[in-house]
Amino acid sequence: MADKTITVEVLRYRPEQDPAPEFQRYQVPFSDDMSVLQALLYIKDELDETLSFRWSCRMAICGSCGMMINGDPKLSCKTFLRDIHPATVRVEALNHFPIERDLVVVMDDFIDKLERIQPYIIPAEPRSLDQGAYLQTPAQLDKYEQFSSCINCLLCYAACPQYGLNPTFIGPGALALLHRYNADSRDGASAQRMELVAAEEGVFNCTAVGYCSEVCPKHVDPANAVNQNKTTAAADYFARFLKPKGSGK
Amino acid sequence: MESFKADVVIVGAGGAGLRAAIAVAEADPGLAIALVSKVYPMRSHTVAAEGGSAGVAQAHDSFEHHFNDTVSGGDWLCEQDVVEYFVAQCPQEMVQLEHWGCPWSRKPDGHVNVRAFGGMKIERTWFAADKTGFHMLHTLFQTSIKYPSIKRFDEHFCADLIVEDGRAQGVVVIGIASGEFMLIEAGAVVFATGGAGRVFRENTNGGIVTGDGMALAYRHGVPLRDMEFVQYHPTCMPGTGLLFTEACRGEGGFLLNKDGYRYLQDYGLGPAEPVPRNKAMELGPRDRLSQAFWHEQQKGRTIEGPHGSVVHLDLRHLGERKLRERLPQIYELAEEFLGVDPAKTPIPVRPAVHYTMGGILVDGSCAAPLPGLYAAGECSSVGIHGANRLGSNSLAELCVFGKVAGIEAARFARTVSPSAAATLQKQAQASEHRARAIVAKSDGTERIAHLRKEMAETMERGCGIYRLGDSMQATCDKLDELRQRYKNIGIEDKSSVWNSNWLMAIELGFQLDVAQAMAYSALNRKESRGAHQRLDGFEQRDDEHYLKHTLALFDGDGRPRIDYSPVRITKSRPAVRAYGAAGEQAEKEARHG
């Protein structure tokens, strides 16, 4: 099945033995339908058991296998060797995150941010189960559905130059999810989430580079979410001067 | 060893584990919950479920219909009292998810929409486009963040279950980032660790689906029930096994052989009509469809591809617009992984292992025979799937029985007090010693990846869609051999931080035990039922001898002991399992008879 070989260069870092990260090269036999992930699995199975990386579903939905591939943040499961060959595949841990080991990054910062945005429905009008489901028209669903498709793969964080400069920035993925709840017709807590949006770590960090949306493997378009919130946050800011506090939306 | 004291520890943070954690938190906010997962919760394999989740939703549907579909779909090997409870709870759990924010697809008037699914008489599958598992998982995970009593142990690998004084009292976990062991003490333990499909070669499962909880419960004396029933999903990507959801057919897709003929009509599923009729043709159950593929292959009517024989999943007549709206993920998978535009070209598909119907024996309260141990989701055998699971029943199961497991574990935890900490510590240290011995050994010569491959190949040969006594025996023998050779594995990686080489070696140990339970259970069932089909003189269902559950019991180094237990029949007597026109006829006769 495998009729050619490709060179895969992997940035290795084992904190217990390596003073600094360095590249290691492997030769991998491949066929045209193989992904970069399959190449890494081949290395682990046949060439070097010590290589560590996260992966699971193989179909771009679990969000585990984000890494830098030839300089761009990508999911390794849906990046294909045929599109790189005959060039070398150069694989590194995601930018802007500390390396735990090899291709595994420390992602505590993202998890912490996800927890801070209150990523759950705080109902505008609570319903009991006996009252059944909320009504939500396809148009209302459409307002947030795209932003609910974030798989937390962190590619947008690796792409975001502002996050690289200022890690306190909430960042594209978590802001898209924040927007997802604010834009949901069932939710009534956008005012409290907007405090975070307008805060120092919020949307105004974004300089509208838009690379986050370009690399998003699920077309979430976090830049769009961030921009919508810039407008809302700015309007809220000016509204404070126009209306007395507590006068409602 | 460091220890953490919880009231309830839950292992696995997919759909069932998260639902269980929320149930405990809501039942009693004073209970400390430890939620352990070897990955971050949103990576759990629930994420890959596509088509939808069952729950009666329409006026002309009923719990009785859902019950009958499930029990006949399971070829009468279901616990009928449990199925009755299950179908009655499904709609409420789907509404609960809706309240928590799940983006269910809607009708123009804003009500939740439902779609048709295989083996279901009436449309009752709730869906969020074709990413239902993804949305359910993220909804549950994000909702779980609301509850301060849920303490997560993300990327912690469960190495052992602690059993003391005749009951489960906690787990030993490895922090993956540090390699450090920790004892989590608890009044009750819930396993929600998912299935074991990775013991087969071509499968739809993520790399993490290695039967961990099944193996741990089994090693501690809990029977694994009905392990021979392994579901082949009929429409998967050749080579990788990635899933093309049954919703492709629910939305009207056709299956075609090399002559462009809808071959399912030759296998008792017809008549072939232009619009799918429920419980007929492409909307038949998965076992029957995978079996039909096998026969087409024997007749030389499949298409040869680089990864074996295929048939065509034809979605062209649905049109690009509908496909993008209802099946966007399928569209992308076909385009990106296969270079096929499904609006223009049929998708090549073949069956692959998808789901383990069997699992840890539990009763309707999700309680295992070992006091203090509960299980929910794919790792468990609560009794709703029988010999063949219907699509969309497993996502609903996660919610219905995740909740039950949580409530029951919380109730149990309040009634017990822990054994002396020193006793538990001693056990935990022994577990640590065993787990570290795998990596400490310096003279092992067997490579884990090679043993894993041999295991997966022999499972496919002996325990595939159709089975023969000889080949099942060969698989049993091979697994016995592999378990011996496993003792001689060599681990290259000796480090502590993120040593996935070591963890995969432990997983392989789990997989070999579970595979052995499957193969011996299969060998001993001398009949054909649901997903267990034999071609060696046992082609028929044999209710006289085998209307019973298989129980596999662990016997250390040896072979599993195989035992049987009765099936609980309440209101549906075993009958002919028929689909298509024959099924409608049988139903009519049953009504009048």
Coordinates of C-alpha atoms in Angstrom, one line a residue, chain B residues 250-470:
Chain B
G250 CA -32.5 8.5 7.4
E251 CA -32.5 11.5 5.1
G252 CA -33.1 9.3 2.1
G253 CA -29.7 7.9 1.0
F254 CA -29.5 4.6 -1.0
L255 CA -27.1 1.7 -0.8
L256 CA -26.0 0.4 -4.2
N257 CA -23.9 -2.5 -5.4
K258 CA -21.6 -2.5 -8.3
D259 CA -24.5 -2.7 -10.7
G260 CA -26.2 0.4 -9.2
Y261 CA -28.8 -1.9 -7.7
R262 CA -30.4 -1.4 -4.3
Y263 CA -29.4 -4.9 -3.1
L264 CA -31.0 -4.7 0.3
Q265 CA -34.3 -5.8 -1.4
D266 CA -32.7 -9.2 -1.9
Y267 CA -32.3 -9.7 1.9
G268 CA -35.8 -9.5 3.2
L269 CA -35.8 -5.7 3.5
G270 CA -37.8 -4.7 0.5
P271 CA -39.7 -3.5 -1.3
A272 CA -37.5 -0.8 -2.7
E273 CA -39.3 2.5 -2.9
P274 CA -38.0 5.8 -4.0
V275 CA -38.6 7.4 -0.6
P276 CA -37.3 5.5 2.5
R277 CA -40.0 3.7 4.4
N278 CA -39.3 3.2 8.1
K279 CA -37.9 -0.2 9.1
A280 CA -37.4 -1.2 5.4
M281 CA -34.5 -1.2 3.0
E282 CA -31.8 1.3 4.0
L283 CA -33.7 2.0 7.2
G284 CA -33.4 -1.6 8.3
P285 CA -31.3 -2.4 11.4
R286 CA -27.5 -2.3 11.3
D287 CA -26.8 -6.0 11.8
R288 CA -29.0 -6.9 8.8
L289 CA -27.4 -4.3 6.6
S290 CA -23.9 -5.4 7.5
Q291 CA -24.8 -9.0 6.9
A292 CA -26.3 -8.1 3.5
F293 CA -23.0 -6.5 2.5
W294 CA -21.2 -9.7 3.4
H295 CA -23.5 -11.7 1.1
E296 CA -23.1 -9.2 -1.7
Q297 CA -19.4 -9.5 -1.4
Q298 CA -19.6 -13.3 -1.5
K299 CA -21.6 -13.0 -4.7
G300 CA -19.0 -10.7 -6.3
R301 CA -21.4 -7.8 -6.5
T302 CA -19.4 -5.3 -4.5
I303 CA -16.8 -3.0 -5.9
E304 CA -13.1 -3.5 -5.4
G305 CA -11.2 -0.6 -3.8
P306 CA -7.7 -0.1 -2.4
H307 CA -9.0 -1.0 1.1
G308 CA -11.2 -3.9 0.2
S309 CA -14.6 -4.3 -1.2
V310 CA -17.1 -1.5 -1.0
V311 CA -20.7 -0.6 -1.9
H312 CA -21.9 2.9 -2.7
L313 CA -23.8 5.2 -0.3
D314 CA -25.7 7.3 -2.8
L315 CA -26.8 10.7 -1.6
R316 CA -26.8 12.5 -4.9
H317 CA -30.6 12.7 -5.2
L318 CA -30.8 14.7 -1.9
G319 CA -29.1 17.7 -3.5
E320 CA -26.2 19.8 -2.2
R321 CA -28.5 22.2 -0.3
K322 CA -30.1 19.5 1.9
L323 CA -26.8 17.7 2.3
R324 CA -25.1 20.9 3.6
E325 CA -27.9 21.6 6.0
R326 CA -28.6 18.1 7.4
L327 CA -25.3 16.3 6.8
P328 CA -22.6 19.0 6.8
Q329 CA -20.0 16.9 8.6
I330 CA -20.6 13.9 6.3
Y331 CA -20.2 16.3 3.3
E332 CA -16.8 17.5 4.6
L333 CA -15.5 14.0 5.5
A334 CA -16.3 12.8 2.0
E335 CA -14.7 15.8 0.4
E336 CA -11.6 16.1 2.5
F337 CA -10.8 12.5 3.3
L338 CA -12.0 10.8 0.1
G339 CA -12.0 13.6 -2.4
V340 CA -15.6 12.8 -3.2
D341 CA -18.4 15.4 -3.6
P342 CA -21.4 13.5 -2.3
A343 CA -23.8 15.7 -4.3
K344 CA -22.1 14.4 -7.5
T345 CA -20.6 11.0 -6.7
P346 CA -21.7 8.1 -4.4
I347 CA -19.5 7.5 -1.4
P348 CA -17.6 4.2 -1.2
V349 CA -18.5 2.5 2.2
R350 CA -18.0 -0.8 3.9
P351 CA -19.0 -2.1 7.4
A352 CA -16.7 -1.5 10.4
V353 CA -16.9 -2.3 14.1
H354 CA -18.8 0.5 15.8
Y355 CA -20.2 -0.5 19.2
T356 CA -20.0 -3.1 22.0
M357 CA -23.6 -4.1 23.0
G358 CA -22.3 -6.0 26.0
G359 CA -20.4 -4.7 29.0
I360 CA -20.2 -4.5 32.8
L361 CA -23.2 -6.4 34.2
V362 CA -25.5 -3.9 36.0
D363 CA -29.2 -4.0 37.0
G364 CA -31.7 -1.4 36.1
S365 CA -30.3 0.9 38.9
C366 CA -26.9 0.7 37.1
A367 CA -25.6 -1.2 40.1
A368 CA -23.0 -4.0 39.5
P369 CA -23.0 -7.1 41.6
L370 CA -20.0 -5.6 43.4
P371 CA -21.5 -3.2 46.0
G372 CA -20.5 0.4 45.5
L373 CA -19.8 -0.1 41.8
Y374 CA -22.1 1.5 39.2
A375 CA -21.7 1.7 35.4
A376 CA -23.5 3.6 32.6
G377 CA -23.1 4.0 28.9
E378 CA -21.3 1.8 26.4
C379 CA -19.1 0.2 29.1
S380 CA -22.2 -1.2 30.8
S381 CA -24.7 -3.8 30.0
V382 CA -27.9 -2.5 31.5
G383 CA -29.8 -4.6 29.1
I384 CA -31.4 -2.3 26.6
H385 CA -29.5 -3.3 23.4
G386 CA -29.8 -7.0 23.5
A387 CA -28.1 -8.7 20.5
N388 CA -28.2 -5.6 18.3
R389 CA -28.5 -1.9 19.3
L390 CA -30.7 0.4 17.3
G391 CA -29.1 3.6 16.1
S392 CA -29.8 6.6 18.3
N393 CA -30.6 4.5 21.4
S394 CA -27.0 4.9 22.7
L395 CA -26.9 8.7 23.0
A396 CA -30.2 8.5 24.9
E397 CA -28.8 5.8 27.0
L398 CA -25.9 8.0 28.1
C399 CA -28.4 10.5 29.5
V400 CA -31.0 8.2 31.0
F401 CA -28.6 5.8 32.7
G402 CA -25.9 8.4 33.4
K403 CA -28.5 10.1 35.5
V404 CA -29.6 6.9 37.2
A405 CA -26.0 5.9 37.9
G406 CA -25.3 9.3 39.5
I407 CA -28.4 9.2 41.7
E408 CA -27.9 5.6 42.8
A409 CA -24.2 6.1 43.5
A410 CA -25.0 9.2 45.5
R411 CA -27.6 7.3 47.5
F412 CA -25.2 4.4 48.2
A413 CA -22.3 6.7 49.1
R414 CA -24.4 8.3 51.9
T415 CA -25.0 4.9 53.5
V416 CA -21.4 3.8 53.9
S417 CA -18.3 4.8 55.7
P418 CA -14.8 4.2 54.3
S419 CA -12.5 1.5 55.5
A420 CA -9.3 2.6 57.3
A421 CA -7.3 4.9 55.1
A422 CA -4.1 2.8 55.7
T423 CA -5.8 -0.3 54.2
L424 CA -6.8 1.6 51.1
Q425 CA -3.4 3.1 50.8
K426 CA -1.8 -0.3 50.9
Q427 CA -3.9 -1.5 48.1
A428 CA -3.3 1.6 46.1
Q429 CA 0.5 1.1 46.5
A430 CA 0.2 -2.5 45.3
S431 CA -1.6 -1.2 42.2
E432 CA 1.1 1.4 41.6
H433 CA 3.8 -1.2 41.9
R434 CA 2.1 -3.4 39.3
A435 CA 1.6 -0.5 36.9
R436 CA 5.2 0.7 37.3
A437 CA 6.5 -2.9 36.8
I438 CA 5.4 -2.7 33.2
V439 CA 7.7 0.2 32.5
A440 CA 10.5 -0.8 34.9
K441 CA 11.1 -4.1 33.2
S442 CA 14.2 -3.9 31.0
D443 CA 14.3 -7.2 29.2
G444 CA 11.0 -7.4 27.4
T445 CA 11.1 -8.1 23.7
E446 CA 7.5 -7.8 22.5
R447 CA 6.5 -4.5 20.9
I448 CA 3.0 -3.4 22.0
A449 CA 2.0 -2.0 18.6
H450 CA 2.6 -5.5 17.1
L451 CA 0.7 -7.3 19.7
R452 CA -2.2 -4.8 19.3
K453 CA -2.2 -5.4 15.5
E454 CA -2.2 -9.2 15.9
M455 CA -5.1 -8.9 18.4
A456 CA -7.1 -6.7 16.0
E457 CA -6.5 -9.0 13.1
T458 CA -7.5 -12.1 14.9
M459 CA -10.6 -10.5 16.3
E460 CA -11.6 -9.5 12.8
R461 CA -11.0 -13.0 11.4
G462 CA -12.8 -14.9 14.2
C463 CA -15.4 -12.5 15.4
G464 CA -16.5 -10.6 12.3
I465 CA -20.0 -10.2 10.7
Y466 CA -20.3 -14.0 10.2
R467 CA -18.6 -16.5 12.5
L468 CA -17.4 -20.1 12.3
G469 CA -16.6 -22.4 15.2
D470 CA -13.1 -23.1 13.9

